[in-house]
Coordinates of C-alpha atoms and ligand atoms in Angstrom, one line a residue:
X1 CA -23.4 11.3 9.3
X2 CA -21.9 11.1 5.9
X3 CA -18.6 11.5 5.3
X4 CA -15.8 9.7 3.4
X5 CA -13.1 7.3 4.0
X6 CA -9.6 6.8 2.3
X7 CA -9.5 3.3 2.2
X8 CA -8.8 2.1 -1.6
X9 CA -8.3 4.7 -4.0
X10 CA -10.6 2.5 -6.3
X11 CA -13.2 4.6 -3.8
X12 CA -11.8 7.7 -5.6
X13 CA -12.7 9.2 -9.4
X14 CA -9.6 9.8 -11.7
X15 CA -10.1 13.2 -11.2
X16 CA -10.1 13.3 -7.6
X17 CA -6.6 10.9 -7.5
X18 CA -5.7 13.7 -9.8
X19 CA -6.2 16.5 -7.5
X20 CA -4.5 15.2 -4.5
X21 CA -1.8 14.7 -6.9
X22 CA -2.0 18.5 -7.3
X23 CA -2.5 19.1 -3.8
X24 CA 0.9 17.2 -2.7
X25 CA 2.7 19.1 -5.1
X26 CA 1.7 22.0 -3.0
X27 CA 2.9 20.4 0.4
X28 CA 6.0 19.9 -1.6
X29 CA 7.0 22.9 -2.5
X30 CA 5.4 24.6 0.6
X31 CA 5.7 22.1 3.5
X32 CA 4.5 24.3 6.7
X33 CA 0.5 25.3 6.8
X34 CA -2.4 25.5 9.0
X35 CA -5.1 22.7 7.3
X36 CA -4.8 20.5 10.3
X37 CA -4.7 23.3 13.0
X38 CA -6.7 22.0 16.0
X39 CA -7.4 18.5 14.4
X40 CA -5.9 15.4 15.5
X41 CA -5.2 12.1 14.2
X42 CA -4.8 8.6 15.8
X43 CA -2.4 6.1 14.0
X44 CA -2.9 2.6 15.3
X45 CA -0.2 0.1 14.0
X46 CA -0.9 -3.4 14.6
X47 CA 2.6 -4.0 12.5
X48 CA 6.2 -2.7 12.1
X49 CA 6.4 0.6 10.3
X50 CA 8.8 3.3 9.6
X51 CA 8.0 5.0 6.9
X52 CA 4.2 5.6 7.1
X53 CA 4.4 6.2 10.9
X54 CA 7.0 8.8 10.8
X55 CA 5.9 10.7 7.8
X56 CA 1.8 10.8 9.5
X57 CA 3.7 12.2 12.3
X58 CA 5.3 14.7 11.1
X59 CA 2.7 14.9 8.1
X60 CA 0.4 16.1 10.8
X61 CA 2.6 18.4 13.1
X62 CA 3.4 20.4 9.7
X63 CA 0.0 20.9 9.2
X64 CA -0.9 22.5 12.9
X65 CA -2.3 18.7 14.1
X66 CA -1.6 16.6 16.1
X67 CA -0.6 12.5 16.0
X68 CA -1.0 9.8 19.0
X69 CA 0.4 6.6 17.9
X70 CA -1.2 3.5 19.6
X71 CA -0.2 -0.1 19.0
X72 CA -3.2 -2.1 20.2
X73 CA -2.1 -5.4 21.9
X74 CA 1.5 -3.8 23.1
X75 CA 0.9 0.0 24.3
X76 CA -3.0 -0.3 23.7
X77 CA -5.1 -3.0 24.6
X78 CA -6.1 -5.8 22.2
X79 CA -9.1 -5.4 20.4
X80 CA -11.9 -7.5 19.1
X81 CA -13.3 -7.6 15.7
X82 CA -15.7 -10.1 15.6
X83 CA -19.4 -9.2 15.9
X84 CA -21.4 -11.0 18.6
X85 CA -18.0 -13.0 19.9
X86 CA -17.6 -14.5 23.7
X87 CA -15.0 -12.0 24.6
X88 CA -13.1 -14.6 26.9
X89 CA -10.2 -14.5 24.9
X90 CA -7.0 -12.4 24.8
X91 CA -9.3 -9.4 23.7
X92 CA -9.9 -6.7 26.2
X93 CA -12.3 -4.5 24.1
X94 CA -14.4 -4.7 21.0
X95 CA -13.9 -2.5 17.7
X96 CA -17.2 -0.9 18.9
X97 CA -16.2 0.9 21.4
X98 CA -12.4 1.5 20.3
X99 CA -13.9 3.3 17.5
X100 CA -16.1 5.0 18.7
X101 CA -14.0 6.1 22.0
X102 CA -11.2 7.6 19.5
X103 CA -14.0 9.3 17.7
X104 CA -14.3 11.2 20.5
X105 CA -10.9 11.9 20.6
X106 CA -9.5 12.6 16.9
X107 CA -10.6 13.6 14.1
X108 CA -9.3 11.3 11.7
X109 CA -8.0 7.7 12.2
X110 CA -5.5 5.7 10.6
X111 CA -4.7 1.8 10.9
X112 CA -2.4 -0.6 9.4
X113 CA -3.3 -4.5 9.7
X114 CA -1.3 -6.5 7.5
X115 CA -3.2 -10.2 7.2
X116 CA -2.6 -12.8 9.4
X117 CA -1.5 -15.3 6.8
X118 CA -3.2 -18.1 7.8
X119 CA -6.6 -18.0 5.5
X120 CA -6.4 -15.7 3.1
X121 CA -10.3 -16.2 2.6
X122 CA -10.4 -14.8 6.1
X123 CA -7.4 -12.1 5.6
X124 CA -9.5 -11.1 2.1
X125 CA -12.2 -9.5 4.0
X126 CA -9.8 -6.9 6.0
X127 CA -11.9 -7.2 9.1
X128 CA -9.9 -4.7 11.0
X129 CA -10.1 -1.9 8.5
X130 CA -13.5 -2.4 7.7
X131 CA -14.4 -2.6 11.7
X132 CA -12.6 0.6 11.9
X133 CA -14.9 1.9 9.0
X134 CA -17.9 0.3 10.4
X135 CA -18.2 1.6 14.1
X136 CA -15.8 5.0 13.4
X137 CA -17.8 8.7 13.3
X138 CA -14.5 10.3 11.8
X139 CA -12.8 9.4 8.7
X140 CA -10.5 6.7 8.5
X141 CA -7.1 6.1 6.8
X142 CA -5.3 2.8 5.3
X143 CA -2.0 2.6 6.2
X144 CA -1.4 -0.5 4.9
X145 CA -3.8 -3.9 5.3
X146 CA -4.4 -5.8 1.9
X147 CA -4.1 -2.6 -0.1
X148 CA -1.8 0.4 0.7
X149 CA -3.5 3.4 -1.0
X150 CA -1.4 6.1 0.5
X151 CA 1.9 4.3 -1.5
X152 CA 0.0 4.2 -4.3
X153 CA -0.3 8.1 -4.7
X154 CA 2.9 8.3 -3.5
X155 CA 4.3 6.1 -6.3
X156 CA 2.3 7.3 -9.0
X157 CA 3.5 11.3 -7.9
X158 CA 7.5 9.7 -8.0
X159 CA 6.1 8.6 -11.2
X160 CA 4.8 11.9 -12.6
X161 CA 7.6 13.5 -11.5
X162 CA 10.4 11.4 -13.8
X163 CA 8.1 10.8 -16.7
X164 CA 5.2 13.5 -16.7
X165 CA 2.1 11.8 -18.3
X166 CA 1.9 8.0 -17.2
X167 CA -0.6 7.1 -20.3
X168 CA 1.1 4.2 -22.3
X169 CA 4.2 4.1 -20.3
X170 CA 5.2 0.6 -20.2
X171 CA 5.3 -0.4 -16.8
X172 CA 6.6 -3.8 -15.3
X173 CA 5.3 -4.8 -11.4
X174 CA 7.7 -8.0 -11.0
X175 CA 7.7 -10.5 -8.0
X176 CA 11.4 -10.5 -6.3
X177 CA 12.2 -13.4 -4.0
X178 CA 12.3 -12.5 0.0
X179 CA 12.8 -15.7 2.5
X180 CA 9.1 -15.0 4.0
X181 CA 6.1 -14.7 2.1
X182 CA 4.8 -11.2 2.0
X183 CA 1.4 -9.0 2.1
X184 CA 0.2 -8.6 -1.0
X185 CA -1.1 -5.2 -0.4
X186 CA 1.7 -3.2 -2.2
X187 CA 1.8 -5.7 -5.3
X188 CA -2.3 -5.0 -5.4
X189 CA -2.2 -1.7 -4.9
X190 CA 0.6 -0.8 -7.9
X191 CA -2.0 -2.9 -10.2
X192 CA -4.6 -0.4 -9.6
X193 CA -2.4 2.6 -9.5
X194 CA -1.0 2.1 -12.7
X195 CA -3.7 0.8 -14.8
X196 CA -5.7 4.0 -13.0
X197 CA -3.0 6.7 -15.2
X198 CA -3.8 4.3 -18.4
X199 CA -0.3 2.5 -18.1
X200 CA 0.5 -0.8 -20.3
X201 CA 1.0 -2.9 -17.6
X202 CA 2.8 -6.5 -17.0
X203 CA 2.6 -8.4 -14.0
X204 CA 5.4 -10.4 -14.2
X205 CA 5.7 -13.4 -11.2
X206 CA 7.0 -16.7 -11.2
X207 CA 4.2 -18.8 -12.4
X208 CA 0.2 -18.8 -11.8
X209 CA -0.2 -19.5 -8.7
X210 CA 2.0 -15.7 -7.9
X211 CA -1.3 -13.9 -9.6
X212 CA -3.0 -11.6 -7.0
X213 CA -6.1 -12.2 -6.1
X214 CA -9.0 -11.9 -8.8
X215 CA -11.1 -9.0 -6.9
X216 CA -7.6 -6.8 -7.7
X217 CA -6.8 -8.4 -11.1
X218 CA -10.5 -7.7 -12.2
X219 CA -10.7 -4.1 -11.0
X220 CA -7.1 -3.5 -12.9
X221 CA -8.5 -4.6 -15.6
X222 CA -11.6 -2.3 -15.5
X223 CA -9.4 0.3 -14.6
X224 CA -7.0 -0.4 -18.0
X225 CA -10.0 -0.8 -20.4
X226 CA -12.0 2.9 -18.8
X227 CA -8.3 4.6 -18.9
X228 CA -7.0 3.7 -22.1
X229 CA -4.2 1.4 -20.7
X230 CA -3.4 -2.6 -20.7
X231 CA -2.7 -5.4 -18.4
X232 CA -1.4 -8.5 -19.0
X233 CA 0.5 -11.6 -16.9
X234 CA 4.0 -12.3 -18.2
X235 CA 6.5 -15.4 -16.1
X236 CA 9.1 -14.4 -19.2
X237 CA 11.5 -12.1 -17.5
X238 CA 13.1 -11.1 -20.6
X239 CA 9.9 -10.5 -22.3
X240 CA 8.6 -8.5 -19.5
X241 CA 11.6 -6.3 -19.2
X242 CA 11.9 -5.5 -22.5
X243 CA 11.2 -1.7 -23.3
X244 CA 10.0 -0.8 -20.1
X245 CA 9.6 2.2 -18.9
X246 CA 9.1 1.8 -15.1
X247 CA 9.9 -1.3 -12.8
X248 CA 8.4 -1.8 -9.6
X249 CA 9.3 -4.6 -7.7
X250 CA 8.0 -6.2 -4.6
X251 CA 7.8 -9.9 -3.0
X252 CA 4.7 -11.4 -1.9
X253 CA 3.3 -14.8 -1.0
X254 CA 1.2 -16.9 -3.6
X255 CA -2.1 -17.0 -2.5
X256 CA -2.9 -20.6 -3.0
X257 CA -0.4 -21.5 -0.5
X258 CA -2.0 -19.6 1.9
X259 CA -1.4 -21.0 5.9
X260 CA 0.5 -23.9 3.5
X261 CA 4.3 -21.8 3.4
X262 CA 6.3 -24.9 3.8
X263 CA 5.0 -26.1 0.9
X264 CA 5.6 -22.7 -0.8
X265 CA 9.0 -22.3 -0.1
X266 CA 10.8 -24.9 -2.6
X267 CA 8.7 -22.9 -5.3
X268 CA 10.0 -19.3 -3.9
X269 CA 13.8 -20.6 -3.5
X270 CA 13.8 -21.8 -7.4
X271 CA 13.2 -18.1 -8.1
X272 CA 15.7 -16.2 -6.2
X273 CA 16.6 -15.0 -9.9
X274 CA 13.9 -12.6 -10.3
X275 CA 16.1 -9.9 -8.4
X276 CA 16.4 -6.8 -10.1
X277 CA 20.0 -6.3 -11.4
X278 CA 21.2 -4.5 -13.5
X279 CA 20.9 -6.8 -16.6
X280 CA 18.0 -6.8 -16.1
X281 CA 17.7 -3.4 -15.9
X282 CA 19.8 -3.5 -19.0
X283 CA 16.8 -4.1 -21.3
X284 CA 14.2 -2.0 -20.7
X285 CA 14.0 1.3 -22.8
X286 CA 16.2 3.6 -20.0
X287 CA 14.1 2.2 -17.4
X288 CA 13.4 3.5 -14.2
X289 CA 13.2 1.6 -11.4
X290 CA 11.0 1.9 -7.5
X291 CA 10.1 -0.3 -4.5
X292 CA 8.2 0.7 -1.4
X293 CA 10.8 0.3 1.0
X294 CA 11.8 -1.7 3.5
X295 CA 14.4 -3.5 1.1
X296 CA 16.3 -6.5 1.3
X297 CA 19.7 -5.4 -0.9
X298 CA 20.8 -7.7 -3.2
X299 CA 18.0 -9.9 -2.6
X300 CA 15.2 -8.1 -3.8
X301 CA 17.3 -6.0 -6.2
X302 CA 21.1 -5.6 -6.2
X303 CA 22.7 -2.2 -4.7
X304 CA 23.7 -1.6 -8.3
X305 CA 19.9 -0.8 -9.0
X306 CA 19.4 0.7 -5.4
X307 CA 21.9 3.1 -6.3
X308 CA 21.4 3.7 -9.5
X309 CA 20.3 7.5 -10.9
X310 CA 17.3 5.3 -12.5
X311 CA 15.9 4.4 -8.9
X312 CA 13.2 6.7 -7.3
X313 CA 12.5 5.1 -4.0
X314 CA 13.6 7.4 -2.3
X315 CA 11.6 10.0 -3.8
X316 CA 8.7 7.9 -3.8
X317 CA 9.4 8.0 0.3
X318 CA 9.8 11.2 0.4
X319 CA 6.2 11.4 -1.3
X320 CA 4.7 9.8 1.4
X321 CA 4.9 12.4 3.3
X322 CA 3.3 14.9 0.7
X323 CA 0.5 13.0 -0.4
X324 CA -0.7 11.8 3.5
X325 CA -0.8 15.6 3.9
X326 CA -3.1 15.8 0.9
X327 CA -5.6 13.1 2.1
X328 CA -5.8 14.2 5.9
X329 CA -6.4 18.2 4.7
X330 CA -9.3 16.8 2.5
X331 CA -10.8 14.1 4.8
X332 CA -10.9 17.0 7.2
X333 CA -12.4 19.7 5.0
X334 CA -15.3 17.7 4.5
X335 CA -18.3 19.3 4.8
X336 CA -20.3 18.0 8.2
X337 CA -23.0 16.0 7.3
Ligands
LIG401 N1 6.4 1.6 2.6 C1 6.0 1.6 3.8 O1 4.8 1.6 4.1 O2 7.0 1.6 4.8 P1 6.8 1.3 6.3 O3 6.4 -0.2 6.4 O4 8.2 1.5 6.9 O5 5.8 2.1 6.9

């Protein structure tokens, strides 16, 4: 059967991105319909989540669906991923039949794995997801592992929204300090997001070693050179500020340290100072400014920015739940193969 996934939006023309863009628009202005009516989708959330589980909940009852939320290893029993493995471990059940089982079930499934942080050469190959995609006879939906698509489009509609047409805008992603080392994932996914609408893009982090890894930096920089946009690695904060249009910020650890984060942490301490404040904020060209969410006030950016008129977070929230709505009604309008 051949059907599609929503896994990376690198999976995705320009023009498609573009017309779930168009699509969530809709949801917004019109939030109740009938797309999902009689469809189901099961959210598995091997981490924390508030956001993305509540917004697929409701996402889905406003549609005419349904949601069941399973966290395998606490309300769901823990699953294995590798192929061929002696299952006398904690496991109870392989990936096989788990995804197949729920295919049964749903009609679309959703999973969030965030890496383990011990080898990112292991965490890089987002075993989870791709078992889910592997063994799965209904489409499946990233919630967050080492990309978070669904924040992407969320982002780039909070975007849209402020500044209309994203081509040229200058736009900042800059590393904030957080005590623990963080996924990636968000920090990847605003790379290809914003190099995707043809953005002049800095990726501004402490020092070299706080570059994502190549596989992301290498499709953003396809994505700049086909859409008419520009990336480039900045550790001047002044530099990078200066004139932007859009700062996103997020913390994440540097990949080289990977399963080392003792040694990491004198490194991420030195650099508490890339907070966002308002100083900062100060020289950009009327900057606006968005994170994710969850935020640590005042250490990731100060409540001076969290509350300023500039930041959109909580629009870009909001959008979650829009552009979720968007992917599910088109993964299940598919035509059956
Ligand atoms: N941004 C985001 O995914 O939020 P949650 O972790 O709360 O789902």
């Amino acid at each position: 059967m051949q059907f599609r996934h929503f896994l990376s939006t690198q999976d995705y023309s320009r023009a498609e991105l573009d017309e779930l863009l168009v699509q969530a628009e809709a949801f917004k202005r019109q939030r109740l319909g009938h797309e999902l009516r009689g469809k189901s989708i099961a959210l598995l959330f091997f981490n924390n989540s508030m956001r993305t589980r509540t917004s697929f909940e409701l996402g889905a009852q406003q549609l005419g669906g349904h949601a069941v939320v399973l966290s395998p290893g606490r309300d769901a029993w823990p699953i294995e991923f590798e192929v061929g493995s002696v299952m006398d471990g904690e496991a109870e059940e392989h990936i096989a039949e788990v995804a197949r089982v729920l295919s049964r079930y749903v009609d679309l499934i959703g999973v969030r794995a965030f890496p383990r942080f011990q080898d990112w050469t292991v965490d890089r190959e987002d075993r989870v997801l791709r078992g889910f995609a592997r063994y799965a006879t209904v489409p499946v939906i990233n919630l967050e592992t080492i990309l978070h698509p669904c924040q992407e489009l969320a982002h780039a509609m909070a975007m849209r929204e402020r500044l209309g047409d994203l081509q040229g805008k200058k736009y900042v992603l800059t590393w904030t300090y957080h005590p623990r080392p963080l996924n990636t994932a968000v920090a990847n996914s605003a790379l290809l997001i914003a190099t995707r609408m043809g953005m002049d893009v800095t990726l501004l982090c402490p020092t070299p070693d706080y570059v994502l890894d190549e596989r992301f930096m290498l499709a953003a920089q396809n994505n700049a050179r086909e859409n008419g946009g520009a990336l480039r690695i900045s550790h001047d904060i002044e530099a990078a500020y200066r004139g932007a249009h859009v700062v996103y910020a997020k913390s994440w650890g540097a990949l080289p340290y990977f399963g080392r984060w003792e040694q990491e942490k004198p490194v991420r301490d030195a650099h508490r100072h890339f907070i966002v404040d308002e100083a900062k904020m100060a020289l950009t060209d009327g900057g606006l400014f968005s994170h994710c969410l969850p935020l640590r006030r005042n250490v990731k950016a100060t409540d001076g920015v969290m509350d300023a008129p500039y930041c959109f977070a909580i629009d870009e929230a909001e959008n979650r739940l829009h552009v979720q709505k968007a992917i599910m009604s088109s993964l299940v309008a598919q035509p059956a193969g």
